[in-house]
Short mmCIF file of N, CA and C in Angstrom, two decimals:
data_model
loop_
_atom_site.label_atom_id
_atom_site.label_comp_id
_atom_site.label_asym_id
_atom_site.label_seq_id
_atom_site.Cartn_x
_atom_site.Cartn_y
_atom_site.Cartn_z
N MET A 1 -15.37 38.68 7.56
CA MET A 1 -15.12 38.46 6.30
C MET A 1 -14.63 39.80 5.23
N LYS A 2 -13.15 38.90 4.55
CA LYS A 2 -12.46 39.37 3.61
C LYS A 2 -12.98 39.43 2.20
N ASN A 3 -13.86 40.76 1.42
CA ASN A 3 -13.88 40.33 0.21
C ASN A 3 -12.94 41.18 -1.08
N ILE A 4 -12.29 39.59 -1.55
CA ILE A 4 -11.04 40.37 -2.43
C ILE A 4 -10.84 40.06 -3.68
N PHE A 5 -10.92 41.21 -4.60
CA PHE A 5 -10.98 41.37 -5.71
C PHE A 5 -9.54 40.68 -6.45
N VAL A 6 -9.80 39.52 -7.51
CA VAL A 6 -8.90 39.41 -8.22
C VAL A 6 -8.97 39.50 -9.94
N GLY A 7 -8.18 40.36 -10.34
CA GLY A 7 -7.81 40.80 -11.41
C GLY A 7 -6.53 40.19 -12.76
N ASN A 8 -7.44 40.41 -13.90
CA ASN A 8 -6.04 40.06 -14.97
C ASN A 8 -5.95 38.02 -14.56
N LEU A 9 -7.28 37.79 -14.68
CA LEU A 9 -6.93 36.28 -14.66
C LEU A 9 -7.19 35.67 -16.68
N SER A 10 -6.26 35.17 -16.57
CA SER A 10 -6.50 34.39 -17.80
C SER A 10 -8.01 33.79 -18.28
N PHE A 11 -8.63 33.46 -19.07
CA PHE A 11 -9.55 33.12 -19.68
C PHE A 11 -9.80 31.60 -19.19
N GLY A 12 -8.62 31.13 -18.93
CA GLY A 12 -8.54 29.58 -18.95
C GLY A 12 -8.35 29.18 -17.42
N THR A 13 -8.61 30.46 -16.37
CA THR A 13 -8.39 30.30 -15.22
C THR A 13 -9.97 29.35 -14.41
N THR A 14 -10.12 28.81 -13.61
CA THR A 14 -11.11 27.97 -12.72
C THR A 14 -10.89 28.53 -11.67
N GLU A 15 -12.22 28.23 -11.29
CA GLU A 15 -12.50 28.50 -9.67
C GLU A 15 -11.42 28.01 -8.84
N GLN A 16 -11.30 26.50 -9.21
CA GLN A 16 -11.12 25.29 -8.59
C GLN A 16 -9.34 26.42 -8.30
N ASP A 17 -8.20 26.58 -9.35
CA ASP A 17 -7.37 27.68 -9.92
C ASP A 17 -7.20 28.60 -8.31
N VAL A 18 -8.17 29.04 -8.84
CA VAL A 18 -8.03 30.37 -7.64
C VAL A 18 -8.26 29.80 -6.35
N ARG A 19 -9.39 28.94 -5.78
CA ARG A 19 -9.49 28.53 -4.30
C ARG A 19 -8.10 28.39 -4.08
N THR A 20 -7.39 27.04 -4.79
CA THR A 20 -6.24 26.15 -4.81
C THR A 20 -5.02 27.39 -3.92
N LEU A 21 -5.16 28.54 -4.95
CA LEU A 21 -4.20 29.75 -4.81
C LEU A 21 -3.98 29.95 -3.17
N PHE A 22 -5.14 30.52 -3.08
CA PHE A 22 -6.01 31.53 -1.72
C PHE A 22 -5.60 30.44 -0.55
N GLU A 23 -6.44 29.59 -0.60
CA GLU A 23 -6.37 28.03 0.37
C GLU A 23 -5.38 27.90 1.34
N ALA A 24 -4.41 28.37 -0.02
CA ALA A 24 -2.60 28.40 0.78
C ALA A 24 -2.33 29.01 2.30
N HIS A 25 -3.34 29.66 2.16
CA HIS A 25 -3.32 31.30 3.03
C HIS A 25 -4.29 31.24 4.15
N GLY A 26 -5.42 30.16 3.89
CA GLY A 26 -6.59 30.49 4.78
C GLY A 26 -7.78 30.07 4.20
N LYS A 27 -8.85 29.60 5.20
CA LYS A 27 -9.74 29.30 4.46
C LYS A 27 -10.64 30.42 3.71
N VAL A 28 -11.17 29.48 2.69
CA VAL A 28 -11.62 29.99 1.08
C VAL A 28 -13.20 30.06 1.84
N ASP A 29 -14.16 30.90 2.21
CA ASP A 29 -15.36 30.40 1.35
C ASP A 29 -16.58 30.69 0.23
N ARG A 30 -15.87 31.15 -0.65
CA ARG A 30 -16.56 31.59 -2.17
C ARG A 30 -15.47 32.14 -2.85
N VAL A 31 -15.31 31.11 -4.36
CA VAL A 31 -14.48 31.93 -5.27
C VAL A 31 -15.66 32.28 -6.47
N THR A 32 -15.81 32.94 -6.69
CA THR A 32 -16.54 33.48 -8.07
C THR A 32 -15.75 34.12 -9.23
N ILE A 33 -16.07 33.80 -10.47
CA ILE A 33 -15.17 34.13 -11.22
C ILE A 33 -16.59 34.64 -12.45
N VAL A 34 -16.55 36.30 -12.55
CA VAL A 34 -17.49 36.62 -13.08
C VAL A 34 -17.45 36.29 -14.62
N THR A 35 -18.76 36.75 -15.40
CA THR A 35 -18.73 36.17 -17.04
C THR A 35 -19.52 37.09 -17.32
N ASP A 36 -19.81 36.78 -18.38
CA ASP A 36 -20.33 37.86 -19.10
C ASP A 36 -21.92 37.24 -19.29
N ARG A 37 -22.43 38.03 -19.14
CA ARG A 37 -24.04 37.57 -19.12
C ARG A 37 -24.28 37.42 -20.11
N ASP A 38 -24.09 37.59 -21.62
CA ASP A 38 -24.67 37.42 -23.02
C ASP A 38 -23.33 36.21 -23.48
N SER A 39 -22.54 35.83 -23.32
CA SER A 39 -21.78 34.82 -23.61
C SER A 39 -21.19 33.81 -23.18
N GLY A 40 -21.10 34.01 -21.57
CA GLY A 40 -20.76 32.78 -20.42
C GLY A 40 -19.36 33.11 -20.47
N GLN A 41 -18.81 33.71 -21.18
CA GLN A 41 -17.30 33.55 -21.59
C GLN A 41 -16.65 34.26 -20.22
N PRO A 42 -15.40 33.66 -19.35
CA PRO A 42 -15.55 34.66 -18.16
C PRO A 42 -14.74 35.88 -18.81
N ARG A 43 -15.03 37.14 -17.67
CA ARG A 43 -14.39 38.29 -18.11
C ARG A 43 -12.96 38.61 -17.83
N GLY A 44 -12.68 37.69 -17.38
CA GLY A 44 -10.67 38.35 -16.74
C GLY A 44 -10.56 38.55 -15.00
N PHE A 45 -11.75 38.64 -14.46
CA PHE A 45 -11.42 39.05 -13.04
C PHE A 45 -12.72 38.47 -12.34
N GLY A 46 -12.80 38.15 -10.74
CA GLY A 46 -13.27 37.26 -10.30
C GLY A 46 -12.88 37.99 -8.56
N PHE A 47 -13.58 37.15 -7.81
CA PHE A 47 -13.80 37.71 -6.62
C PHE A 47 -13.58 36.12 -5.30
N VAL A 48 -13.15 36.70 -4.39
CA VAL A 48 -12.49 35.26 -3.02
C VAL A 48 -13.27 35.80 -1.67
N GLU A 49 -13.82 35.40 -0.97
CA GLU A 49 -14.56 35.67 0.01
C GLU A 49 -13.85 34.95 1.46
N MET A 50 -12.81 35.44 2.19
CA MET A 50 -12.45 34.29 2.76
C MET A 50 -13.33 34.78 4.69
N THR A 51 -13.24 34.11 5.47
CA THR A 51 -13.81 34.62 6.98
C THR A 51 -12.95 35.35 7.54
N ASN A 52 -11.40 35.11 7.75
CA ASN A 52 -11.30 35.73 8.57
C ASN A 52 -10.35 36.74 8.06
N ASN A 53 -10.23 38.37 8.71
CA ASN A 53 -9.84 39.14 7.80
C ASN A 53 -8.33 39.36 8.06
N ALA A 54 -7.14 38.58 8.69
CA ALA A 54 -6.17 38.42 8.90
C ALA A 54 -5.90 37.25 7.77
N GLU A 55 -5.81 36.60 7.63
CA GLU A 55 -5.57 35.32 6.16
C GLU A 55 -5.96 36.21 5.33
N GLY A 56 -6.88 36.58 5.47
CA GLY A 56 -7.24 37.87 3.92
C GLY A 56 -6.08 38.68 3.47
N ASP A 57 -5.91 39.60 4.40
CA ASP A 57 -4.71 40.27 4.60
C ASP A 57 -4.00 40.07 3.75
N ARG A 58 -3.68 38.39 4.94
CA ARG A 58 -2.09 38.12 4.52
C ARG A 58 -1.81 36.98 2.87
N ALA A 59 -3.07 36.67 2.49
CA ALA A 59 -3.54 36.11 1.07
C ALA A 59 -3.27 37.50 0.17
N ILE A 60 -4.27 38.60 0.53
CA ILE A 60 -3.97 39.68 -1.00
C ILE A 60 -2.14 39.12 -0.85
N ALA A 61 -1.39 40.07 -0.01
CA ALA A 61 -0.53 40.18 -0.36
C ALA A 61 0.45 38.87 -0.57
N ALA A 62 0.30 38.23 -0.36
CA ALA A 62 1.34 36.66 -0.76
C ALA A 62 1.02 36.42 -2.68
N VAL A 63 -0.43 36.96 -2.91
CA VAL A 63 -1.21 36.42 -4.34
C VAL A 63 -0.74 37.59 -5.28
N ASN A 64 -0.82 38.56 -4.64
CA ASN A 64 -0.76 40.13 -5.67
C ASN A 64 0.55 40.10 -5.98
N GLY A 65 0.61 40.20 -7.68
CA GLY A 65 1.29 39.76 -8.71
C GLY A 65 1.80 38.40 -8.53
N LYS A 66 0.85 37.55 -8.38
CA LYS A 66 1.76 35.87 -8.57
C LYS A 66 1.76 35.55 -10.09
N GLU A 67 1.80 34.75 -10.58
CA GLU A 67 1.58 34.73 -11.83
C GLU A 67 0.78 33.30 -12.02
N ILE A 68 -0.38 33.00 -12.66
CA ILE A 68 -1.34 31.60 -13.12
C ILE A 68 -1.85 32.05 -14.31
N GLY A 69 -1.76 31.34 -15.17
CA GLY A 69 -1.67 31.04 -16.56
C GLY A 69 -1.23 32.16 -17.38
N GLY A 70 0.30 32.12 -17.06
CA GLY A 70 0.66 33.23 -17.35
C GLY A 70 0.42 34.85 -17.71
N ARG A 71 -0.28 34.92 -16.75
CA ARG A 71 -0.78 36.41 -15.93
C ARG A 71 -0.62 36.38 -14.74
N ALA A 72 0.23 38.16 -14.16
CA ALA A 72 0.70 38.81 -13.26
C ALA A 72 -0.80 39.11 -12.66
N LEU A 73 -1.38 38.22 -11.48
CA LEU A 73 -2.71 38.62 -10.78
C LEU A 73 -2.60 39.84 -10.14
N ASN A 74 -3.78 40.39 -10.38
CA ASN A 74 -3.64 42.21 -9.72
C ASN A 74 -5.12 42.22 -8.50
N VAL A 75 -4.56 41.69 -7.06
CA VAL A 75 -5.31 41.52 -5.89
C VAL A 75 -5.24 42.20 -5.19
N ASN A 76 -6.44 42.44 -4.54
CA ASN A 76 -6.54 43.48 -3.53
C ASN A 76 -8.09 43.66 -3.17
N GLU A 77 -7.95 44.63 -1.73
CA GLU A 77 -9.45 43.97 -1.47
C GLU A 77 -10.77 44.61 -1.93
N ALA A 78 -11.82 44.31 -2.10
CA ALA A 78 -13.18 44.81 -2.73
C ALA A 78 -13.59 45.77 -1.97
N LYS A 79 -13.68 46.55 -2.76
CA LYS A 79 -14.86 48.12 -2.43
C LYS A 79 -16.18 47.93 -2.72
N PRO A 80 -16.99 48.30 -1.81
CA PRO A 80 -18.23 47.70 -2.15
C PRO A 80 -18.35 48.72 -3.38
N LYS A 81 -19.26 48.57 -4.34
CA LYS A 81 -20.09 49.17 -5.36
C LYS A 81 -20.70 50.84 -5.30
N SER A 82 -20.54 52.34 -5.27
CA SER A 82 -20.83 53.38 -4.79
C SER A 82 -22.28 53.39 -5.39
N GLU A 83 -23.03 54.30 -5.03
CA GLU A 83 -24.71 54.27 -5.29
C GLU A 83 -24.26 54.98 -6.60
N GLY A 84 -24.99 54.74 -8.14
CA GLY A 84 -24.72 55.31 -8.88
C GLY A 84 -23.62 54.18 -9.83
N GLY A 85 -23.39 53.46 -9.58
CA GLY A 85 -22.66 52.55 -10.18
C GLY A 85 -21.39 53.20 -10.67
N GLY A 86 -21.38 54.74 -10.11
CA GLY A 86 -19.77 55.41 -10.30
C GLY A 86 -19.80 55.82 -12.42
N ARG A 87 -20.57 55.41 -12.92
CA ARG A 87 -20.77 55.68 -14.29
C ARG A 87 -20.68 57.38 -14.77
N GLY A 88 -19.89 57.40 -15.81
CA GLY A 88 -19.96 59.21 -16.40
C GLY A 88 -18.80 59.71 -15.60
N PHE A 89 -18.21 61.03 -16.31
CA PHE A 89 -17.41 61.85 -15.65
C PHE A 89 -17.42 62.17 -14.18
N PHE A 90 -18.64 62.22 -13.54
CA PHE A 90 -18.56 62.82 -12.27
C PHE A 90 -19.51 61.76 -11.17
N GLY A 91 -19.64 60.64 -11.86
CA GLY A 91 -19.66 59.24 -11.23
C GLY A 91 -21.23 59.59 -10.87
N GLY A 92 -22.05 60.66 -11.74
CA GLY A 92 -23.70 59.94 -11.89
C GLY A 92 -23.95 59.41 -12.77
N SER A 93 -25.43 59.65 -13.65
CA SER A 93 -25.32 58.40 -14.25
C SER A 93 -25.10 58.28 -15.89
N GLY A 94 -24.59 59.06 -16.25
CA GLY A 94 -24.22 59.28 -17.66
C GLY A 94 -24.16 60.13 -18.70
N ARG A 95 -25.48 60.73 -18.09
CA ARG A 95 -25.94 61.38 -18.89
C ARG A 95 -25.16 63.13 -19.13
N GLY A 96 -24.67 63.08 -17.85
CA GLY A 96 -23.64 64.95 -18.11
C GLY A 96 -24.73 65.78 -17.86
N SER A 97 -24.40 67.12 -17.38
CA SER A 97 -25.21 67.81 -16.78
C SER A 97 -24.32 69.20 -17.78
N SER A 98 -24.23 69.65 -19.01
CA SER A 98 -24.24 70.07 -19.56
C SER A 98 -25.20 71.71 -19.95
N GLY A 99 -25.65 71.46 -19.13
CA GLY A 99 -27.72 72.31 -19.21
C GLY A 99 -27.57 72.70 -20.33
N GLY A 100 -29.04 73.51 -20.67
CA GLY A 100 -29.70 73.66 -21.65
C GLY A 100 -30.45 72.99 -22.76
N GLY A 101 -30.58 72.66 -23.38
CA GLY A 101 -31.11 71.74 -24.37
C GLY A 101 -32.43 72.60 -25.21
N GLY A 102 -32.89 73.32 -24.59
CA GLY A 102 -33.31 74.01 -26.00
C GLY A 102 -34.94 73.14 -26.19
N ARG A 103 -35.74 72.27 -25.37
CA ARG A 103 -36.72 71.49 -25.83
C ARG A 103 -37.86 72.81 -25.18
N GLY A 104 -38.88 72.49 -26.11
CA GLY A 104 -40.28 73.16 -25.56
C GLY A 104 -40.13 74.08 -26.17
N ARG A 105 -39.51 74.85 -26.91
CA ARG A 105 -39.75 76.26 -27.07
C ARG A 105 -40.46 76.61 -28.89
#
């Protein structure tokens, strides 16, 4: 199973548009365009799942940089989220660890 990140999508690009683009290179299991939780508007990126790793690699090479909806796509293998979500300067929770606070004095 190859999970592929597709970035720089125009907001008018549909899941079917992306599916058609990738199906030229192999069997596509699922296409998801990520939307904003509150507004429901597309966020400009999505994911494609392909069963066959070799087909997925060929699709990444062929589709990366290709224009759809007037925008050049940024396509690469999706990396799993690291623990902690990768927020903050050191990848922690975003609170920082700059020491002292002086509470309780």
